[in-house]
Each structure stands twice: as C-alpha cells, then as structure tokens.
mmCIF file of C-alpha atoms in Angstrom:
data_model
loop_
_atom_site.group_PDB
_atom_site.id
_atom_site.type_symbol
_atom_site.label_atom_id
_atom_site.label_comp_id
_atom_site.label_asym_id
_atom_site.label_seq_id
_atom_site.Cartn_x
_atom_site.Cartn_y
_atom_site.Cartn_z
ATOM 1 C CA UNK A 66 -7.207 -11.893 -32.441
ATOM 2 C CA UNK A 67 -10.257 -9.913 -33.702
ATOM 3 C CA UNK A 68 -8.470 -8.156 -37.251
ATOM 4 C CA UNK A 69 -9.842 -5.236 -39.128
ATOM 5 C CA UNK A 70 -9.305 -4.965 -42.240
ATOM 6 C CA UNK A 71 -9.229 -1.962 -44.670
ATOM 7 C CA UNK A 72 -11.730 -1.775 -47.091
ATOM 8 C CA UNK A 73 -13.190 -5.964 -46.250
ATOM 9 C CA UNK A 74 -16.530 -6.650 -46.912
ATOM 10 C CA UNK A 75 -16.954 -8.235 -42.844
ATOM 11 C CA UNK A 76 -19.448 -6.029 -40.989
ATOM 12 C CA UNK A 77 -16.532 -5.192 -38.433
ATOM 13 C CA UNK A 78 -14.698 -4.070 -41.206
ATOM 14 C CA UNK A 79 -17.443 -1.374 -42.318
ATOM 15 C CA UNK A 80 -18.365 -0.428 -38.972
ATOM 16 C CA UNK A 81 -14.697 0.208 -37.676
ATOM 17 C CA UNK A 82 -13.601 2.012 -40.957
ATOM 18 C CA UNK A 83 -13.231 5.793 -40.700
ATOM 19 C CA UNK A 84 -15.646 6.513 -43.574
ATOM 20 C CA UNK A 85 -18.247 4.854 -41.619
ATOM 21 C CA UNK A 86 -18.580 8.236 -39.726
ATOM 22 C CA UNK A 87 -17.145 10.746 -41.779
ATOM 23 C CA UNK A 88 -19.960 12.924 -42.891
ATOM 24 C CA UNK A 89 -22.831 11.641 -41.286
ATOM 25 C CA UNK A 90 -24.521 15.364 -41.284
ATOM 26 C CA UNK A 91 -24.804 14.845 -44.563
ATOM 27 C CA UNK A 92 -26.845 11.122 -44.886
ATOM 28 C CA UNK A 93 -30.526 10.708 -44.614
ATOM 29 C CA UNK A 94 -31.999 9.668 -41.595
ATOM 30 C CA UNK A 95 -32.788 6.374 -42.519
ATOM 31 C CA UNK A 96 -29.098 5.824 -43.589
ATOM 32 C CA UNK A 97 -27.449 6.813 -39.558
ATOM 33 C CA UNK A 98 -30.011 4.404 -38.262
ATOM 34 C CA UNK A 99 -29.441 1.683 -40.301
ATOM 35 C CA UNK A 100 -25.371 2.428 -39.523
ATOM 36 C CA UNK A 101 -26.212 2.524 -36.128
ATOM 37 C CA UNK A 102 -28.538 -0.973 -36.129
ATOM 38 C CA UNK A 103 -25.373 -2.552 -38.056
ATOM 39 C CA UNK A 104 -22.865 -0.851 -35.565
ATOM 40 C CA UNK A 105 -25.216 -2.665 -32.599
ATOM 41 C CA UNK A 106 -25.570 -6.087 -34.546
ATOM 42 C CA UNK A 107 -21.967 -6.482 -34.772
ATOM 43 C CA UNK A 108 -21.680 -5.275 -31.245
ATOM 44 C CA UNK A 109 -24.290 -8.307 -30.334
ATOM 45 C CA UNK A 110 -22.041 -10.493 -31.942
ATOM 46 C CA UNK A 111 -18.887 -9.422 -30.163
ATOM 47 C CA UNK A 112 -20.625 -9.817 -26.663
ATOM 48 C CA UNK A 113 -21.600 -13.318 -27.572
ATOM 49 C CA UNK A 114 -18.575 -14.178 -27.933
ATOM 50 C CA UNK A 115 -16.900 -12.585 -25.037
ATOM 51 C CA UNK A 116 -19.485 -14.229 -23.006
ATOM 52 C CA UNK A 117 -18.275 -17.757 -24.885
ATOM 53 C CA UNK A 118 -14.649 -16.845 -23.755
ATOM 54 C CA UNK A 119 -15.574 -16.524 -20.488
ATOM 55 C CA UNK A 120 -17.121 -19.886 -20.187
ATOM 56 C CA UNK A 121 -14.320 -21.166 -21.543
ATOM 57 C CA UNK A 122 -12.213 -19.085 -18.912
ATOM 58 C CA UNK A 123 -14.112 -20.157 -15.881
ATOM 59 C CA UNK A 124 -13.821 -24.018 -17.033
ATOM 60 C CA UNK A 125 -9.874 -23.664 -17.366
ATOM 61 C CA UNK A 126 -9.598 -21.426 -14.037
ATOM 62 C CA UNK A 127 -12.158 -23.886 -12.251
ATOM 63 C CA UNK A 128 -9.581 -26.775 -12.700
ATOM 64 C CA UNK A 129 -6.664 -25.257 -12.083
ATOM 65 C CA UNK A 130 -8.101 -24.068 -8.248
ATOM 66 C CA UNK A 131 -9.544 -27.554 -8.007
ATOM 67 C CA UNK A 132 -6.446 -29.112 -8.652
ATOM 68 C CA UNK A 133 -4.526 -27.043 -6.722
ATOM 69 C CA UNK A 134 -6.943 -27.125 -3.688
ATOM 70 C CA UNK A 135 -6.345 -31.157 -4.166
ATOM 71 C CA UNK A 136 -9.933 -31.553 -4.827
ATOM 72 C CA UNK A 137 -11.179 -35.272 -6.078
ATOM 73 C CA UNK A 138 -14.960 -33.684 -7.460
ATOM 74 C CA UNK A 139 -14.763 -33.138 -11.702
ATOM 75 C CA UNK A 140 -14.935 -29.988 -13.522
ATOM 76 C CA UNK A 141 -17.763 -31.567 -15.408
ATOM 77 C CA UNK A 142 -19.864 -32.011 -12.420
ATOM 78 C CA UNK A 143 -19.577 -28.558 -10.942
ATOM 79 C CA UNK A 144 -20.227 -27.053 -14.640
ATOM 80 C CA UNK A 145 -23.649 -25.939 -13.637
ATOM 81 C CA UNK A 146 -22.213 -23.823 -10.501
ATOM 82 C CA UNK A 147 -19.327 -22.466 -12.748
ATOM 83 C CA UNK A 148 -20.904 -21.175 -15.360
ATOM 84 C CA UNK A 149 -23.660 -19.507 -13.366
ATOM 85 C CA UNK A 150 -21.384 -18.021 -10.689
ATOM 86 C CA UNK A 151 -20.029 -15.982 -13.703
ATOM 87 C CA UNK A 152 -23.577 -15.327 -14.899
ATOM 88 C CA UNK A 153 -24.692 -13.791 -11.708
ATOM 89 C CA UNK A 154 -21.450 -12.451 -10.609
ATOM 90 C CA UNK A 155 -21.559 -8.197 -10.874
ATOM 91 C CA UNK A 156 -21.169 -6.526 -14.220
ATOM 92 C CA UNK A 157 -17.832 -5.166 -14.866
ATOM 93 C CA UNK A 158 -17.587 -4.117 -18.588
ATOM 94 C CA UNK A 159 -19.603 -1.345 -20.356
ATOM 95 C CA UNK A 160 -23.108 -4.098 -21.098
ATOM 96 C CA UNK A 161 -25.604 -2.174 -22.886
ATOM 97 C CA UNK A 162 -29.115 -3.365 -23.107
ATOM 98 C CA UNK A 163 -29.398 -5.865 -26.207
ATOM 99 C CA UNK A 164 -32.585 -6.657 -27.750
ATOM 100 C CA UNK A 165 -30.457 -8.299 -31.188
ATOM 101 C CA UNK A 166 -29.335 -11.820 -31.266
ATOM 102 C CA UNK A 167 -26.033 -12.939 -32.452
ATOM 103 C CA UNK A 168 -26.201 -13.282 -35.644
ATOM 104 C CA UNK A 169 -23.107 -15.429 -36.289
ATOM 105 C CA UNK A 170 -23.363 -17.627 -33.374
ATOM 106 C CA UNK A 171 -22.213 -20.948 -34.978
ATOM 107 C CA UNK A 172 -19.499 -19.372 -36.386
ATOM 108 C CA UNK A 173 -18.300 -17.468 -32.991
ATOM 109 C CA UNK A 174 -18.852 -21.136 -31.251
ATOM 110 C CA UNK A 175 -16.056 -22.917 -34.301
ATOM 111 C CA UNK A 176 -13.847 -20.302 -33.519
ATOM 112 C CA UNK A 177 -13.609 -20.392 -30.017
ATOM 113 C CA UNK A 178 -13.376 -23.824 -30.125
ATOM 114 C CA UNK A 179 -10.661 -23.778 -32.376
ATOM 115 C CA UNK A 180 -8.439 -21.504 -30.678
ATOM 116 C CA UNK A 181 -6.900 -24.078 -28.587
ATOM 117 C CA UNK A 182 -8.816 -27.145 -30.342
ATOM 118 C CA UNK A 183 -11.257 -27.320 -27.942
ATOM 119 C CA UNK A 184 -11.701 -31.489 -27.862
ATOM 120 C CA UNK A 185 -8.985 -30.882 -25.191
ATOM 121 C CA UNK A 186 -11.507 -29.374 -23.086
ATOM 122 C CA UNK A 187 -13.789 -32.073 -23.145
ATOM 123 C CA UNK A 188 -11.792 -33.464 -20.171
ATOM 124 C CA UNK A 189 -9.681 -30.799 -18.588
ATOM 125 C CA UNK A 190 -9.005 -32.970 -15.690
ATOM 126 C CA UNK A 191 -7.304 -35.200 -18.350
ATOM 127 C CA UNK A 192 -4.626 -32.190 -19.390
ATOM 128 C CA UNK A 193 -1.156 -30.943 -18.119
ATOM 129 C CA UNK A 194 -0.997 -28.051 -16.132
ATOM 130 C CA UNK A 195 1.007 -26.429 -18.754
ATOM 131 C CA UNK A 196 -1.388 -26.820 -21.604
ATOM 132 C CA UNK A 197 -4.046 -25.813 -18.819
ATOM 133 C CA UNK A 198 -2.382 -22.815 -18.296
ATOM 134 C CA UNK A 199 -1.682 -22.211 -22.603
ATOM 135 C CA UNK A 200 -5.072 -22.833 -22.991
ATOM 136 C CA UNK A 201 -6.247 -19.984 -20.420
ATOM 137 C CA UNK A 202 -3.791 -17.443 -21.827
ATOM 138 C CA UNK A 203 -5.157 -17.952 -25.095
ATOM 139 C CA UNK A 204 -8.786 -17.368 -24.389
ATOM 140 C CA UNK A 205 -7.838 -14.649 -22.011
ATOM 141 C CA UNK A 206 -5.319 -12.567 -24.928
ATOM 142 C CA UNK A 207 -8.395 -13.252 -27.792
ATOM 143 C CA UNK A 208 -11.112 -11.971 -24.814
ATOM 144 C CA UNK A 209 -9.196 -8.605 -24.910
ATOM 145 C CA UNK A 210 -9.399 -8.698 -28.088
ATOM 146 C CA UNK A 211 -12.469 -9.155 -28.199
ATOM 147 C CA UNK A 212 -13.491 -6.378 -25.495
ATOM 148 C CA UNK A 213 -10.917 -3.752 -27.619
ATOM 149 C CA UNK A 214 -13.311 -4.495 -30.956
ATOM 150 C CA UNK A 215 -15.983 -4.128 -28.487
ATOM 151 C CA UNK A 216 -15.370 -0.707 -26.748
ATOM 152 C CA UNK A 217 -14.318 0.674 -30.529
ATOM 153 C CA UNK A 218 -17.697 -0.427 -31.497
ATOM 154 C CA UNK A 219 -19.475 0.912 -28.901
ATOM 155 C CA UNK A 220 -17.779 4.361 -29.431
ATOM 156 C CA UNK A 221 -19.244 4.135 -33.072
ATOM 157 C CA UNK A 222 -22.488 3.289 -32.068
ATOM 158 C CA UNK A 223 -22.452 6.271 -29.297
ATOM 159 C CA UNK A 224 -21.129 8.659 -32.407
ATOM 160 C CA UNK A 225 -24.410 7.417 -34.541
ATOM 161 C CA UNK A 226 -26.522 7.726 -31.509
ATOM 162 C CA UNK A 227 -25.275 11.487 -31.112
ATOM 163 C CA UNK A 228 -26.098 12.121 -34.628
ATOM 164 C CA UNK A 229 -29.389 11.192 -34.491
ATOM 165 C CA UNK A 230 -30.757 12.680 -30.768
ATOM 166 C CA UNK A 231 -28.920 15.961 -32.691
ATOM 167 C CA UNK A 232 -31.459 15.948 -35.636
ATOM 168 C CA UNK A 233 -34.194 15.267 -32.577
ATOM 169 C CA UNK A 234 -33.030 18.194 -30.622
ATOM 170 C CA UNK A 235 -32.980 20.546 -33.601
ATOM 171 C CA UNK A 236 -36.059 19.812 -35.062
ATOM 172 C CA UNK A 237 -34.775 18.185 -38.062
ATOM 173 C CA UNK A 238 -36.284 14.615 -37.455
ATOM 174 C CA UNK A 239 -39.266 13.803 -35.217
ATOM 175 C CA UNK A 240 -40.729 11.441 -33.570
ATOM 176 C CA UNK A 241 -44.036 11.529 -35.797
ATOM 177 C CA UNK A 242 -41.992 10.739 -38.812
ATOM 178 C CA UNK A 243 -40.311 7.616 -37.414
ATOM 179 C CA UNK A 244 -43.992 6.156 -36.208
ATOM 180 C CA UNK A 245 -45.589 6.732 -39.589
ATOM 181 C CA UNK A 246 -42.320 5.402 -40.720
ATOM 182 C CA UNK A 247 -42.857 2.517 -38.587
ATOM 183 C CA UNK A 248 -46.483 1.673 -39.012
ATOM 184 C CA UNK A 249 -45.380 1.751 -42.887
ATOM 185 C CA UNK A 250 -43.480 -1.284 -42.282
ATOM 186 C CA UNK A 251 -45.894 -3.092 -40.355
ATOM 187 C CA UNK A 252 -48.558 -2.872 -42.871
ATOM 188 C CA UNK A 253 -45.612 -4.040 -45.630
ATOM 189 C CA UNK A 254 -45.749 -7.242 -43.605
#
C-alpha cells in the first residue's frame, strides 16, 4: 500500500501534505509551477506503476481463464496478445496527457515484483490456484492503492492548475512573461 507520511522527505509526501496548498495566493509564480510540475512528476510515477500492476493483473487473470477454459497453450506464449489487449482496450480511469517520464521506474519495477516475489510469476502455469488467486488480490488491493494516491494527486495538481489560469485571468501573470521566461532558459543551455 502506497503510505503518506507526515512531514517525509518522499515527493508523495510533499505533494499530498496540506501545506503544499495552503496559501498558494501568496507564492511567486515560479513557485505554483514548479509545485504543480512536482505534483505531475509524481503523478507520472504513480501511472507507471498502475500500468505495471495491470500487466501483472492480466498475466494472473490470463491463467486462471486458461486454466479454467482447460486450455493446453502457455501464458508465456499468448503474452504478446495479453498485454496489448489491455493496452488498446478503452480508457477507464481519469488519464491525463503525460509528456514526463517516470522518474523512479526501477524502483516501481522492484516493488511490484516484490509484492508477491514475483520469480513465482515466471511460470504461472507452474502455481496453485490458490497462490494464483493470492497473488491477483494482492496486485489488485496495491492497484487501488495506487489509483487512491493517484486521484489525490490529481486533485492537487487541478488545485495548482486553478491557481495559476487565476493569475492568467486577472492579469496578474501573462503569457509574455513566461516566453521571455522561457527563452531565458534556453539561452542558459
């Protein structure tokens, strides 16, 4: 399960705190957008590894309807048509454009693997149906998880995103300011 914890130095931790919202009329600019890019990093990083659950979800779920449908053909070589029947199947969460990559990707992949010490899915076919069925529970219960951290997220990044179309709408930032601001950077480079 996806902890926060008060006052920890984890990005989630910042980014789900209360403070991390309280008083945002009064920061700078550049201070709600750099909230906001952290807010939509660590909301990157929580949709890559919702999207690792799933994999592992569809594997589990894959062998349990092969075995019971009595089927003799291996997980292993339908993996192609499993995983990308869930990566064409419809959208059904709240998927925002991402143009971030995870930036803890290793570390989402070790702990997804350790949840239910993933060298037992290396052959599925070779494992009970009861630690089949542990095994999906347990990616299933940490992918809510997951998804609650998620939305919560989200609904900080949407609070940030207010913020700053408010300072558009009443003049007090403009689009002028964040170009220059912009081509300042690229000439830093």
């Amino acid at each position: 399960m996806i902890e926060v914890r008060p006052g920890g130095r984890r990005r989630i931790d910042r980014v789900l705190s209360p403070e991390y919202v309280e008083g945002l009329a009064g920061l700078g600019l550049v201070e709600v957008r750099a909230r906001r890019d952290d807010a939509a990093q660590e909301e990157t990083d929580l949709s890559y590894l919702r999207r690792l659950l799933h994999g592992r979800i569809d594997i589990v779920r894959a062998e349990q309807r092969r075995r019971a449908n009595g089927e003799s053909t291996s997980v292993v070589d339908q993996l192609a048509v499993i995983l990308a029947d869930n990566a064409v199947g419809p959208a059904t969460g709240s998927g925002r454009y991402q143009s971030m990559e995870p930036s803890r990707a290793e570390a989402h992949r070790r702990h997804v693997e350790a949840l239910v010490s993933d060298a037992d899915l290396s052959d599925v076919g070779a494992l009970a149906d009861d630690r089949l069925a542990l095994a999906l529970l347990t990616y299933q219960q940490e992918e809510a998880s997951v998804s609650q951290r998620r939305r919560e997220v989200q609904k900080v990044m949407d609070l940030l995103n207010d913020e700053i179309g408010g300072r558009y709408r009443a003049g007090s930032a403009s689009v002028d300011d964040l170009l220059a601001a912009e081509r300042g950077k690229g000439e830093q480079r």
